[in-house]
Structures are given as C-alpha cells and as structure tokens.
N, CA, C and O of each residue as an XYZ file, in Angstrom:
904
protein
N       0.833     -1.193      0.000
C       0.000      0.000      0.000
C       0.876      1.255      0.000
O       2.012      1.242      0.474
N       0.320      2.331     -0.542
C       1.015      3.613     -0.602
C       0.466      4.527      0.481
O      -0.745      4.722      0.585
N       1.353      5.079      1.278
C       0.941      5.922      2.399
C       0.675      7.344      1.916
O       1.572      7.969      1.351
N      -0.540      7.875      2.122
C      -0.825      9.263      1.757
C      -0.307     10.224      2.827
O      -0.752     10.187      3.974
N       0.622     11.071      2.448
C       1.266     11.959      3.411
C       1.094     13.417      3.002
O       0.755     13.731      1.861
N       1.341     14.303      3.975
C       1.489     15.729      3.719
C       2.887     16.127      4.145
O       3.448     15.552      5.077
N       3.445     17.107      3.465
C       4.737     17.665      3.852
C       4.514     19.124      4.208
O       3.964     19.891      3.418
N       4.947     19.499      5.405
C       4.792     20.871      5.883
C       6.142     21.578      5.822
O       7.144     21.055      6.311
N       6.166     22.757      5.227
C       7.408     23.487      5.004
C       7.255     24.945      5.416
O       6.150     25.453      5.607
N       8.410     25.599      5.546
C       8.431     27.051      5.751
C       9.483     27.719      4.875
O       9.671     28.933      4.954
N      10.174     26.937      4.038
C      11.287     27.502      3.291
C      11.544     26.804      1.978
O      10.620     26.539      1.210
N      12.819     26.503      1.721
C      13.243     26.047      0.397
C      12.781     24.639      0.062
O      12.625     24.311     -1.114
N      12.560     23.804      1.060
C      12.006     22.482      0.802
C      12.980     21.485      0.218
O      12.591     20.669     -0.617
N      14.243     21.524      0.633
C      15.199     20.558      0.087
C      14.885     19.137      0.545
O      15.072     18.190     -0.220
N      14.414     18.973      1.773
C      14.012     17.634      2.219
C      12.719     17.194      1.534
O      12.520     16.001      1.303
N      11.854     18.124      1.213
C      10.691     17.818      0.380
C      11.152     17.253     -0.953
O      10.614     16.253     -1.429
N      12.154     17.895     -1.558
C      12.659     17.427     -2.840
C      13.234     16.021     -2.731
O      13.073     15.205     -3.638
N      13.905     15.741     -1.619
C      14.455     14.396     -1.417
C      13.342     13.355     -1.355
O      13.490     12.259     -1.894
N      12.244     13.685     -0.710
C      11.110     12.766     -0.646
C      10.495     12.573     -2.033
O      10.182     11.448     -2.423
N      10.323     13.658     -2.768
C       9.779     13.565     -4.122
C      10.660     12.677     -4.986
O      10.161     11.831     -5.729
N      11.964     12.869     -4.888
C      12.914     12.104     -5.699
C      12.786     10.611     -5.430
O      12.752      9.810     -6.365
N      12.715     10.235     -4.165
C      12.619      8.816     -3.835
C      11.273      8.225     -4.258
O      11.200      7.067     -4.669
N      10.221      9.017     -4.157
C       8.914      8.540     -4.619
C       8.956      8.300     -6.125
O       8.478      7.274     -6.608
N       9.524      9.243     -6.860
C       9.571      9.105     -8.315
C      10.508      7.986     -8.751
O      10.345      7.424     -9.834
N      11.492      7.660     -7.906
C      12.361      6.524     -8.181
C      11.648      5.190     -7.963
O      12.085      4.150     -8.455
N      10.560      5.239     -7.227
C       9.814      4.024     -6.949
C      10.313      3.247     -5.745
O       9.960      2.080     -5.573
N      11.133      3.880     -4.905
C      11.651      3.180     -3.728
C      10.988      3.648     -2.425
O      11.227      3.075     -1.362
N      10.165      4.676     -2.514
C       9.440      5.174     -1.340
C       7.948      5.012     -1.598
O       7.389      5.623     -2.509
N       7.315      4.180     -0.782
C       5.906      3.847     -0.965
C       5.008      4.858     -0.261
O       4.264      4.529      0.663
N       5.105      6.092     -0.728
C       4.275      7.169     -0.184
C       3.790      8.032     -1.344
O       4.370      8.032     -2.430
N       2.723      8.758     -1.087
C       2.173      9.692     -2.067
C       1.942     11.015     -1.350
O       1.229     11.066     -0.348
N       2.541     12.080     -1.858
C       2.381     13.397     -1.236
C       1.059     13.989     -1.716
O       0.934     14.408     -2.867
N       0.091     14.017     -0.832
C      -1.238     14.533     -1.162
C      -1.242     16.052     -1.274
O      -1.925     16.622     -2.125
N      -0.468     16.701     -0.404
C      -0.447     18.159     -0.385
C       0.815     18.621      0.338
O       1.288     17.982      1.278
N       1.341     19.744     -0.126
C       2.434     20.440      0.567
C       1.845     21.719      1.146
O       1.245     22.521      0.430
N       2.023     21.898      2.442
C       1.456     23.058      3.142
C       2.591     23.925      3.663
O       3.542     23.427      4.265
N       2.481     25.228      3.427
C       3.445     26.183      3.968
C       2.717     27.216      4.811
O       1.594     27.613      4.503
N       3.368     27.640      5.868
C       2.817     28.726      6.679
C       3.299     30.082      6.192
O       2.898     31.120      6.717
N       4.178     30.064      5.166
C       4.729     31.305      4.612
C       4.491     31.312      3.104
O       4.868     30.360      2.420
N       3.869     32.371      2.570
C       3.625     32.423      1.116
C       4.932     32.577      0.332
O       5.905     33.149      0.825
N       4.932     32.060     -0.884
C       5.999     32.350     -1.824
C       7.322     31.662     -1.612
O       8.305     32.037     -2.250
N       7.395     30.664     -0.738
C       8.677     30.017     -0.492
C       9.000     29.036     -1.623
O       8.110     28.573     -2.337
N      10.285     28.733     -1.768
C      10.744     27.906     -2.883
C      10.150     26.496     -2.857
O       9.915     25.891     -3.902
N       9.913     25.987     -1.657
C       9.361     24.642     -1.552
C       8.025     24.490     -2.259
O       7.716     23.415     -2.773
N       7.231     25.552     -2.292
C       5.951     25.509     -3.008
C       6.181     25.351     -4.508
O       5.450     24.627     -5.185
N       7.202     26.033     -5.018
C       7.544     25.905     -6.434
C       7.986     24.478     -6.755
O       7.617     23.924     -7.790
N       8.772     23.896     -5.867
C       9.227     22.512     -6.074
C       8.024     21.577     -6.221
O       7.976     20.741     -7.124
N       7.059     21.735     -5.318
C       5.891     20.858     -5.343
C       5.105     21.033     -6.641
O       4.708     20.051     -7.269
N       4.885     22.275     -7.036
C       4.100     22.541     -8.240
C       4.766     21.956     -9.478
O       4.075     21.476    -10.377
N       6.088     21.987     -9.544
C       6.804     21.429    -10.701
C       6.557     19.931    -10.844
O       6.676     19.376    -11.936
N       6.211     19.281     -9.731
C       5.961     17.841     -9.760
C       4.476     17.520     -9.708
O       4.092     16.373     -9.476
N       3.642     18.525     -9.921
C       2.200     18.296     -9.977
C       1.568     17.985     -8.638
O       0.533     17.322     -8.579
N       2.177     18.453     -7.565
C       1.665     18.183     -6.213
C       0.824     19.372     -5.742
O       1.214     20.525     -5.926
N      -0.305     19.092     -5.147
C      -1.151     20.151     -4.607
C      -0.392     20.930     -3.525
O       0.367     20.360     -2.742
N      -0.619     22.239     -3.507
C      -0.024     23.088     -2.478
C      -1.104     23.918     -1.809
O      -2.161     24.182     -2.381
N      -0.810     24.318     -0.592
C      -1.735     25.157      0.157
C      -0.926     26.042      1.104
O      -0.017     25.560      1.779
N      -1.247     27.311      1.155
C      -0.610     28.236      2.081
C      -1.606     28.584      3.181
O      -2.721     29.035      2.916
N      -1.178     28.364      4.420
C      -1.998     28.711      5.589
C      -1.152     29.648      6.443
O      -0.467     29.187      7.356
N      -1.181     30.953      6.170
C      -0.298     31.902      6.860
C      -0.630     32.011      8.342
O      -1.754     32.340      8.720
N       0.362     31.730      9.166
C       0.084     31.736     10.612
C      -0.254     33.131     11.125
O      -0.935     33.269     12.142
N       0.219     34.176     10.423
C      -0.035     35.541     10.885
C      -1.513     35.921     10.794
O      -1.942     36.902     11.402
N      -2.282     35.152     10.042
C      -3.698     35.478      9.870
C      -4.594     34.841     10.928
O      -5.817     34.972     10.870
N      -3.989     34.153     11.892
C      -4.784     33.447     12.903
C      -4.473     34.004     14.290
O      -3.339     34.399     14.562
N      -5.475     34.037     15.166
C      -5.284     34.675     16.471
C      -4.438     33.871     17.450
O      -3.955     34.416     18.442
N      -4.251     32.573     17.181
C      -3.509     31.736     18.115
C      -2.888     30.567     17.365
O      -3.256     30.261     16.231
N      -1.938     29.926     18.029
C      -1.315     28.739     17.452
C      -2.362     27.639     17.241
O      -2.351     26.943     16.226
N      -3.253     27.499     18.206
C      -4.273     26.459     18.114
C      -5.196     26.694     16.923
O      -5.569     25.754     16.221
N      -5.558     27.952     16.701
C      -6.443     28.265     15.586
C      -5.752     27.987     14.253
O      -6.366     27.456     13.327
N      -4.492     28.343     14.163
C      -3.743     28.062     12.937
C      -3.610     26.559     12.718
O      -3.818     26.066     11.610
N      -3.266     25.842     13.768
C      -3.110     24.389     13.635
C      -4.424     23.725     13.244
O      -4.430     22.765     12.474
N      -5.533     24.229     13.768
C      -6.823     23.649     13.403
C      -7.088     23.832     11.913
O      -7.625     22.934     11.264
N      -6.719     24.972     11.375
C      -6.891     25.202      9.942
C      -6.010     24.257      9.130
O      -6.436     23.742      8.096
N      -4.787     24.031      9.594
C      -3.889     23.107      8.897
C      -4.440     21.680      8.980
O      -4.461     20.959      7.983
N      -4.882     21.281     10.164
C      -5.443     19.930     10.341
C      -6.626     19.721      9.406
O      -6.734     18.677      8.764
N      -7.512     20.706      9.327
C      -8.677     20.591      8.445
C      -8.246     20.436      6.987
O      -8.847     19.675      6.229
N      -7.203     21.164      6.608
C      -6.681     21.044      5.244
C      -6.159     19.642      4.988
O      -6.449     19.045      3.951
N      -5.390     19.117      5.932
C      -4.816     17.787      5.758
C      -5.901     16.722      5.686
O      -5.824     15.808      4.865
N      -6.894     16.835      6.529
C      -7.997     15.865      6.490
C      -8.742     15.937      5.161
O      -9.189     14.911      4.648
N      -8.878     17.132      4.599
C      -9.595     17.276      3.334
C      -8.870     16.593      2.181
O      -9.487     16.252      1.172
N      -7.562     16.392      2.328
C      -6.760     15.716      1.310
C      -6.541     14.236      1.637
O      -5.799     13.554      0.930
N      -7.167     13.741      2.684
C      -7.048     12.324      3.026
C      -5.671     11.924      3.536
O      -5.230     10.792      3.337
N      -5.009     12.841      4.183
C      -3.652     12.588      4.688
C      -3.697     11.655      5.890
O      -4.549     11.804      6.767
N      -2.782     10.697      5.930
C      -2.686      9.777      7.057
C      -1.420      9.975      7.894
O      -1.364      9.524      9.038
N      -0.422     10.634      7.348
C       0.815     10.893      8.086
C       1.371     12.231      7.627
O       1.086     12.694      6.523
N       2.172     12.844      8.499
C       2.665     14.201      8.260
C       4.175     14.231      8.416
O       4.726     13.694      9.377
N       4.834     14.868      7.457
C       6.288     15.048      7.513
C       6.593     16.540      7.647
O       6.276     17.329      6.757
N       7.205     16.913      8.758
C       7.664     18.283      8.927
C       9.043     18.391      8.291
O       9.965     17.668      8.670
N       9.185     19.292      7.325
C      10.440     19.420      6.586
C      10.845     20.894      6.552
O      10.568     21.614      5.593
N      11.505     21.316      7.620
C      11.833     22.727      7.733
C      10.608     23.568      8.044
O      10.505     24.716      7.614
N       9.685     22.991      8.792
C       8.469     23.695      9.196
C       8.770     24.430     10.493
O       8.926     23.807     11.543
N       8.851     25.741     10.423
C       9.340     26.536     11.546
C       8.208     26.949     12.483
O       8.026     28.122     12.807
N       7.465     25.942     12.897
C       6.384     26.168     13.840
C       6.395     25.057     14.875
O       6.583     23.888     14.537
N       6.196     25.417     16.126
C       5.991     24.430     17.185
C       4.521     24.064     17.175
O       3.668     24.894     17.489
N       4.220     22.824     16.817
C       2.817     22.454     16.663
C       2.160     22.214     18.017
O       2.823     21.874     18.997
N       0.855     22.396     18.050
C       0.096     22.329     19.297
C      -0.249     20.892     19.661
O      -0.171     20.000     18.816
N      -0.633     20.661     20.928
C      -1.090     19.324     21.320
C      -2.244     18.816     20.468
O      -2.333     17.615     20.211
N      -3.132     19.705     20.024
C      -4.245     19.282     19.171
C      -3.744     18.670     17.878
O      -4.311     17.696     17.384
N      -2.680     19.241     17.328
C      -2.110     18.726     16.083
C      -1.522     17.334     16.312
O      -1.750     16.416     15.523
N      -0.765     17.189     17.395
C      -0.157     15.894     17.712
C      -1.240     14.831     17.880
O      -1.093     13.705     17.405
N      -2.317     15.195     18.552
C      -3.385     14.232     18.807
C      -4.190     13.897     17.549
O      -4.826     12.845     17.478
N      -4.161     14.786     16.565
C      -4.897     14.535     15.325
C      -4.239     13.458     14.479
O      -4.901     12.786     13.689
N      -2.907     13.295     14.651
C      -2.158     12.285     13.899
C      -1.231     11.534     14.854
O      -0.010     11.658     14.755
N      -1.796     10.762     15.773
C      -0.970     10.123     16.801
C       0.044      9.158     16.206
O      -0.309      8.275     15.424
N       1.320      9.335     16.585
C       2.419      8.487     16.107
C       2.499      8.465     14.592
O       2.924      7.473     13.999
N       2.091      9.559     13.968
C       2.122      9.644     12.508
C       2.712     10.978     12.039
O       2.538     11.361     10.882
N       3.404     11.680     12.932
C       4.059     12.934     12.552
C       5.561     12.759     12.730
O       6.032     12.427     13.818
N       6.309     12.984     11.650
C       7.760     12.891     11.688
C       8.379     14.273     11.516
O       7.806     15.157     10.879
N       9.548     14.431     12.095
C      10.314     15.662     11.933
C      11.775     15.305     11.722
O      12.260     14.290     12.223
N      12.471     16.153     10.971
C      13.913     16.005     10.832
C      14.579     17.246     11.393
O      14.174     18.373     11.108
N      15.626     17.015     12.212
C      16.307     18.108     12.897
C      17.805     17.980     12.667
O      18.338     16.874     12.756
N      18.507     19.077     12.374
C      19.932     19.003     12.036
C      20.863     18.949     13.247
O      21.779     19.762     13.374
N      20.625     18.002     14.116
C      21.563     17.711     15.203
C      21.304     16.295     15.679
O      20.314     15.664     15.307
N      22.212     15.810     16.508
C      22.025     14.508     17.130
C      21.239     14.724     18.417
O      21.813     14.892     19.494
N      19.933     14.717     18.286
C      19.092     14.916     19.469
C      19.363     13.825     20.502
O      19.659     12.687     20.139
N      19.263     14.167     21.791
C      18.674     15.380     22.353
C      19.589     16.597     22.403
O      19.218     17.615     22.986
N      20.775     16.515     21.808
C      21.669     17.670     21.801
C      21.236     18.721     20.796
O      20.807     18.393     19.690
N      21.347     19.980     21.179
C      21.143     21.139     20.319
C      19.773     21.199     19.658
O      19.687     21.256     18.432
N      18.710     21.188     20.437
C      17.377     21.397     19.870
C      17.192     22.862     19.504
O      18.019     23.706     19.850
N      16.114     23.157     18.809
C      15.778     24.540     18.514
C      16.480     25.073     17.274
O      16.989     24.314     16.450
N      16.495     26.399     17.164
C      17.040     27.063     15.986
C      18.566     27.014     15.959
O      19.225     26.892     16.991
N      19.104     27.115     14.735
C      20.550     27.227     14.508
C      21.321     26.089     15.181
O      22.328     26.311     15.853
N      20.826     24.878     14.982
C      21.451     23.724     15.629
C      22.883     23.519     15.165
O      23.746     23.147     15.961
N      23.148     23.759     13.873
C      24.504     23.569     13.369
C      25.462     24.559     14.030
O      26.581     24.193     14.391
N      25.033     25.796     14.187
C      25.868     26.804     14.852
C      26.081     26.442     16.318
O      27.176     26.609     16.856
N      25.027     25.947     16.957
C      25.172     25.524     18.352
C      26.260     24.461     18.477
O      27.096     24.513     19.380
N      26.236     23.490     17.551
C      27.212     22.402     17.609
C      28.618     22.909     17.381
O      29.540     22.529     18.104
N      28.798     23.770     16.378
C      30.127     24.311     16.077
C      30.628     25.155     17.237
O      31.783     25.031     17.645
N      29.768     26.009     17.769
C      30.173     26.873     18.887
C      30.533     26.064     20.121
O      31.403     26.456     20.898
N      29.867     24.943     20.298
C      30.143     24.101     21.461
C      31.427     23.312     21.293
O      32.006     22.841     22.272
N      31.874     23.167     20.052
C      33.134     22.486     19.799
C      33.040     20.975     19.737
O      34.017     20.283     20.025
N      31.872     20.448     19.362
C      31.740     18.992     19.278
C      32.540     18.460     18.095
O      32.801     19.185     17.134
N      32.924     17.201     18.171
C      33.648     16.557     17.070
C      32.713     15.888     16.083
O      33.064     15.697     14.919
N      31.524     15.530     16.543
C      30.519     14.905     15.694
C      29.199     15.653     15.840
O      28.793     16.027     16.940
N      28.553     15.856     14.719
C      27.184     16.354     14.749
C      26.407     15.523     13.741
O      26.899     14.495     13.276
N      25.198     15.956     13.397
C      24.445     15.130     12.464
C      22.998     15.533     12.375
O      22.645     16.697     12.563
N      22.163     14.555     12.087
C      20.731     14.787     11.897
C      19.941     13.671     12.548
O      20.427     12.551     12.711
N      18.713     14.000     12.917
C      17.820     13.051     13.586
C      16.432     13.130     12.969
O      15.886     14.219     12.790
N      15.866     11.977     12.648
C      14.441     11.890     12.320
C      13.750     11.280     13.529
O      14.175     10.244     14.041
N      12.692     11.923     13.980
C      12.006     11.457     15.189
C      10.511     11.647     15.064
O      10.035     12.463     14.274
N       9.778     10.882     15.855
C       8.351     11.131     16.001
C       8.164     12.423     16.787
O       8.950     12.739     17.681
N       7.132     13.153     16.451
C       6.855     14.427     17.104
C       5.922     14.216     18.280
O       4.906     13.529     18.179
N       6.292     14.825     19.402
C       5.385     14.868     20.544
C       5.124     16.326     20.887
O       5.286     17.192     20.027
N       4.732     16.616     22.095
C       4.301     17.967     22.436
C       5.429     18.851     22.942
O       5.168     19.939     23.456
N       6.688     18.410     22.809
C       7.833     19.229     23.173
C       8.654     19.546     21.935
O       8.592     18.833     20.934
N       9.421     20.618     22.013
C      10.231     21.058     20.885
C      11.355     20.073     20.598
O      12.129     19.729     21.492
N      11.447     19.612     19.330
C      12.524     18.714     18.888
C      12.717     17.569     19.880
O      13.820     17.296     20.352
N      11.621     16.927     20.168
C      11.578     15.882     21.183
C      10.721     14.755     20.625
O       9.981     14.954     19.662
N      10.814     13.601     21.211
C      10.016     12.465     20.759
C      10.924     11.326     20.362
O      12.114     11.538     20.133
N      10.386     10.112     20.275
C      11.198      8.929     20.015
C      12.012      9.035     18.719
O      11.491      9.397     17.664
N      13.295      8.711     18.832
C      14.214      8.790     17.696
C      14.000      7.592     16.775
O      13.908      6.452     17.232
N      13.920      7.864     15.471
C      13.767      6.812     14.472
C      15.102      6.451     13.842
O      15.449      5.274     13.756
N      15.849      7.449     13.402
C      17.131      7.218     12.725
C      17.998      8.464     12.887
O      17.491      9.586     12.910
N      19.300      8.258     12.999
C      20.242      9.359     13.101
C      21.405      9.144     12.137
O      21.734      8.014     11.777
N      22.015     10.245     11.730
C      23.217     10.202     10.905
C      24.238     11.158     11.507
O      23.901     12.283     11.876
N      25.482     10.709     11.605
C      26.530     11.510     12.212
C      27.645     11.799     11.210
O      28.002     10.950     10.393
N      28.180     13.001     11.291
C      29.319     13.386     10.463
C      30.334     14.119     11.339
O      29.948     14.760     12.317
N      31.635     14.035     11.002
C      32.631     14.810     11.740
C      32.481     16.290     11.424
O      32.238     16.664     10.276
N      32.622     17.113     12.419
C      32.596     18.561     12.200
C      33.927     19.186     12.609
O      34.595     19.795     11.773
N      34.323     19.054     13.854
C      35.646     19.513     14.263
C      35.720     21.021     14.457
O      34.841     21.760     14.013
N      36.778     21.468     15.124
C      36.890     22.882     15.499
C      37.154     23.818     14.327
O      36.909     25.019     14.440
N      37.647     23.301     13.204
C      38.000     24.166     12.069
C      36.879     24.285     11.050
O      37.038     24.958     10.032
N      35.764     23.649     11.308
C      34.654     23.660     10.364
C      33.648     24.736     10.764
O      33.240     24.808     11.923
N      33.256     25.557      9.822
C      32.279     26.602     10.107
C      30.853     26.094     10.055
O      30.599     24.945      9.694
N      29.929     26.963     10.420
C      28.512     26.588     10.450
C      28.016     26.182      9.073
O      27.291     25.196      8.945
N      28.398     26.931      8.031
C      27.918     26.645      6.683
C      28.390     25.277      6.205
O      27.614     24.501      5.646
N      29.667     24.990      6.431
C      30.208     23.705      5.992
C      29.575     22.557      6.767
O      29.269     21.510      6.197
N      29.380     22.756      8.074
C      28.731     21.718      8.888
C      27.313     21.461      8.395
O      26.873     20.315      8.301
N      26.605     22.544      8.083
C      25.219     22.411      7.610
C      25.167     21.641      6.294
O      24.261     20.835      6.084
N      26.134     21.884      5.406
C      26.149     21.184      4.121
C      26.388     19.696      4.303
O      25.744     18.876      3.648
N      27.311     19.344      5.190
C      27.575     17.926      5.450
C      26.345     17.235      6.021
O      25.987     16.126      5.624
N      25.717     17.916      6.955
C      24.546     17.325      7.604
C      23.384     17.198      6.626
O      22.671     16.194      6.628
N      23.193     18.221      5.786
C      22.057     18.218      4.855
C      22.147     17.058      3.871
O      21.129     16.472      3.502
N      23.368     16.725      3.444
C      23.538     15.605      2.505
C      23.001     14.305      3.089
O      22.455     13.474      2.363
N      23.153     14.127      4.396
C      22.649     12.919      5.041
C      21.169     13.031      5.397
O      20.457     12.027      5.426
N      20.703     14.258      5.668
C      19.270     14.438      5.889
C      18.467     13.904      4.703
O      17.432     13.258      4.868
N      18.977     14.192      3.501
C      18.261     13.807      2.294
C      18.214     12.300      2.099
O      17.423     11.805      1.296
N      19.042     11.573      2.814
C      19.030     10.115      2.723
C      18.202      9.489      3.845
O      17.463      8.532      3.613
N      18.324     10.024      5.052
C      17.666      9.340      6.162
C      16.178      9.675      6.275
O      15.407      8.867      6.794
N      15.756     10.866      5.794
C      14.335     11.194      5.928
C      13.463     10.285      5.054
O      12.482      9.734      5.554
N      13.788     10.109      3.761
C      12.986      9.156      2.975
C      12.988      7.751      3.564
O      11.977      7.052      3.502
N      14.125      7.327      4.140
C      14.167      5.995      4.748
C      13.197      5.892      5.908
O      12.478      4.900      6.027
N      13.167      6.895      6.761
C      12.247      6.874      7.900
C      10.797      6.831      7.435
O       9.978      6.108      8.003
N      10.483      7.607      6.403
C       9.111      7.617      5.878
C       8.756      6.250      5.290
O       7.628      5.779      5.436
N       9.722      5.618      4.628
C       9.476      4.284      4.083
C       9.190      3.279      5.200
O       8.273      2.467      5.076
N       9.951      3.324      6.271
C       9.684      2.425      7.403
C       8.291      2.656      7.963
O       7.584      1.710      8.308
N       7.896      3.946      8.051
C       6.545      4.259      8.528
C       5.499      3.701      7.565
O       4.504      3.114      7.991
N       5.727      3.888      6.276
C       4.773      3.417      5.277
C       4.606      1.909      5.329
O       3.520      1.395      5.062
N       5.667      1.198      5.669
C       5.641     -0.254      5.716
C       5.236     -0.797      7.086
O       5.239     -2.010      7.298
N       4.886      0.096      8.017
C       4.465     -0.345      9.341
C       5.573     -0.968     10.160
O       5.305     -1.808     11.019
N       6.806     -0.577      9.917
C       7.935     -1.207     10.589
C       8.357     -0.490     11.868
O       9.255     -0.958     12.567
N       7.730      0.626     12.181
C       8.124      1.408     13.345
C       7.161      1.160     14.493
O       5.957      1.385     14.371
N       7.696      0.699     15.594
C       6.876      0.392     16.769
C       7.459      1.122     17.970
O       8.641      0.977     18.279
N       6.625      1.907     18.644
C       7.075      2.663     19.813
C       6.703      1.897     21.074
O       5.545      1.537     21.288
N       7.700      1.662     21.892
C       7.478      0.967     23.158
C       8.308      1.625     24.240
O       9.530      1.713     24.130
N       7.636      2.089     25.294
C       8.295      2.761     26.414
C       9.178      3.910     25.935
O      10.305      4.080     26.398
N       8.648      4.686     25.009
C       9.344      5.878     24.554
C      10.472      5.638     23.577
O      11.196      6.574     23.239
N      10.646      4.405     23.111
C      11.710      4.101     22.164
C      11.128      3.467     20.910
O      10.140      2.734     20.965
N      11.757      3.763     19.781
C      11.317      3.188     18.514
C      12.028      1.867     18.284
O      13.251      1.776     18.396
N      11.250      0.851     17.963
C      11.807     -0.445     17.591
C      11.527     -0.665     16.112
O      10.381     -0.602     15.666
N      12.583     -0.923     15.363
C      12.452     -1.197     13.944
C      12.311     -2.699     13.751
O      13.214     -3.461     14.095
N      11.206     -3.114     13.214
C      10.997     -4.528     12.970
C      12.042     -5.026     11.971
O      12.329     -4.352     10.982
N      12.613     -6.213     12.234
C      13.735     -6.747     11.462
C      14.909     -5.768     11.501
O      15.322     -5.277     10.450
N      15.465     -5.466     12.697
C      16.530     -4.464     12.822
C      17.777     -4.860     12.049
O      18.088     -6.044     11.917
N      18.478     -3.879     11.548
C      19.672     -4.095     10.762
C      20.917     -3.587     11.499
O      20.831     -2.843     12.476
N      22.058     -4.014     10.999
C      23.321     -3.550     11.559
C      23.527     -2.075     11.205
O      23.016     -1.583     10.199
N      24.285     -1.387     12.057
C      24.696     -0.024     11.736
C      25.506     -0.061     10.446
O      26.377     -0.914     10.273
N      25.215      0.866      9.550
C      25.851      0.884      8.238
C      26.789      2.071      8.115
O      26.417      3.207      8.410
N      28.015      1.794      7.673
C      28.938      2.867      7.319
C      28.773      3.130      5.831
O      28.878      2.214      5.016
N      28.515      4.373      5.482
C      28.220      4.686      4.094
C      29.405      4.369      3.190
O      30.561      4.492      3.595
N      29.106      3.966      1.975
C      30.138      3.686      0.989
C      30.906      4.957      0.661
O      30.394      6.065      0.824
N      32.136      4.786      0.199
C      33.000      5.929     -0.052
C      32.448      6.853     -1.123
O      32.829      8.022     -1.179
N      31.550      6.350     -1.982
C      30.968      7.176     -3.028
C      29.877      8.097     -2.511
O      29.409      8.973     -3.238
N      29.471      7.910     -1.281
C      28.427      8.724     -0.673
C      29.042      9.669      0.348
O      30.196      9.486      0.735
N      28.283     10.694      0.801
C      28.799     11.572      1.846
C      29.213     10.763      3.065
O      28.446      9.910      3.511
N      30.409     11.001      3.625
C      30.888     10.186      4.735
C      30.050     10.387      5.981
O      29.673     11.509      6.318
N      29.763      9.289      6.660
C      29.007      9.400      7.892
C      28.598      8.038      8.390
O      28.839      7.021      7.739
N      27.975      8.029      9.556
C      27.519      6.804     10.198
C      26.030      6.933     10.441
O      25.567      7.924     11.006
N      25.282      5.927     10.011
C      23.833      5.972     10.127
C      23.360      4.788     10.949
O      23.810      3.661     10.742
N      22.449      5.043     11.882
C      21.904      3.972     12.714
C      20.431      4.231     12.973
O      20.076      5.322     13.420
N      19.544      3.246     12.701
C      19.754      1.943     12.088
C      20.200      2.077     10.633
O      20.142      3.165     10.060
N      20.644      0.970     10.038
C      21.145      1.016      8.683
C      20.050      1.274      7.660
O      18.883      0.954      7.885
N      20.441      1.856      6.536
C      19.507      2.155      5.460
C      19.134      0.884      4.698
O      19.934     -0.047      4.599
N      17.918      0.854      4.163
C      17.533     -0.194      3.246
C      18.223      0.027      1.894
O      18.617      1.155      1.598
N      18.379     -0.992      1.083
C      18.946     -0.821     -0.249
C      18.159      0.218     -1.047
O      16.929      0.248     -1.005
N      18.879      1.059     -1.767
C      18.245      2.102     -2.571
C      18.218      3.450     -1.903
O      17.974      4.460     -2.562
N      18.466      3.494     -0.585
C      18.483      4.773      0.126
C      19.898      5.171      0.389
O      20.144      6.222      0.981
C-alpha cells in the first residue's frame, strides 16, 4: 500500500525534494497529497508545483492563536485524506491538538544529534560548542520542541576548524538520505514505539556509508536504494 502523506514546510524544501525524488524513483511507498506552507511564496511551493503536487498556504499571521492556525492546517490535511505528516523545515511548534490529530504519525527532521542542540541554529550551536561529531535526527513528534522517540540518526565529523555553513552542508547531505528511509519504514508499518523508544521490525546492523556517498555513520542502517 502507498501511504498518503502531507509535507509541511516554511522555506526552500530541500528535504521535500528528497522525498519527491525517492517517490519518483519508486523506492518510497508514499504519495504526497499536499504540501502546506505557513509562509507564502517560499521555494518549496515551487518545487511541489513542478511535480504536480497540490499546495496550500496557511499563513500563521492570519490566525489569532497557534491552536487556531493548527486547526486550519489539520482541516486542510484531512480534506486531502492525509494519514501521516512530515515536517520538513516547518518553523512552527505544533500544538497538542495537532499531535493528537495524527498520533504516532508525525515525523520531523532536525539538524543535530538529538537530544543535543534542539531549537534554531542547531549547526551553529554544535560548532560553537566544539563537538567533534554532529548530524541529523528523524524522530516522532510529541508535544515538546525537537523531542520524541528517535527513528534514525546520521553523524558526520565537524571539528573545530569547520564553520557553520560547511557543517550544515555535510549534515544536509545525510538528511536527504535518512528522511525518505524513515518515511518508508513508517509506510511499511515497521516502526513500533514501546516505552518511549522506537523499535524497527527486522533491525539491521549499523551501516557505514560507501565511499561514493557523503561520509558518515547511520543507525539503524539504510535499506537498499536509500
């Protein structure tokens, strides 16, 4: 079966593009019903339109509260028959009502190894802190910021001589690989949450990426094609 999803964005939508690419390759069993942005005119909307995907803008500034805005977004998603939601650079903290509308069906990708460096400018936080490794995390969304059971992480070396821009580029290359993989696991019903932890049915060994790919360590390992 193909999982009907929505992708929520606030900007350029590079992770949206990664999802579209994997769907068009035939290795991701999902269908993007609609792309929703809280900001008009962002590049991610153009990306979606080029691939014939429905788009909708729900500007948060036009609503009196976060709850009211989220209710409008939820109604939009339900109208498109969405069953799962992917936050891809969506710069909004969603309300408890939103989480409850799609229980264990909302994913987010964050450019750090959570629980370290949540919030904005995670790459800068990591560089300023002087860590040797940083990375990206795909997790289920709960009612806290950049929190919830971890699905998959990717780590890359950063080091003291690497700037924020370079760190962000390294991390983004792996984001584009691990987010489609997480969505595929969700689509196949392979993700099970127990006592706050995600269990991947038929778990795999940690995979070190091939030399032809961006260097890094991913856990759990990617399926073939990702």
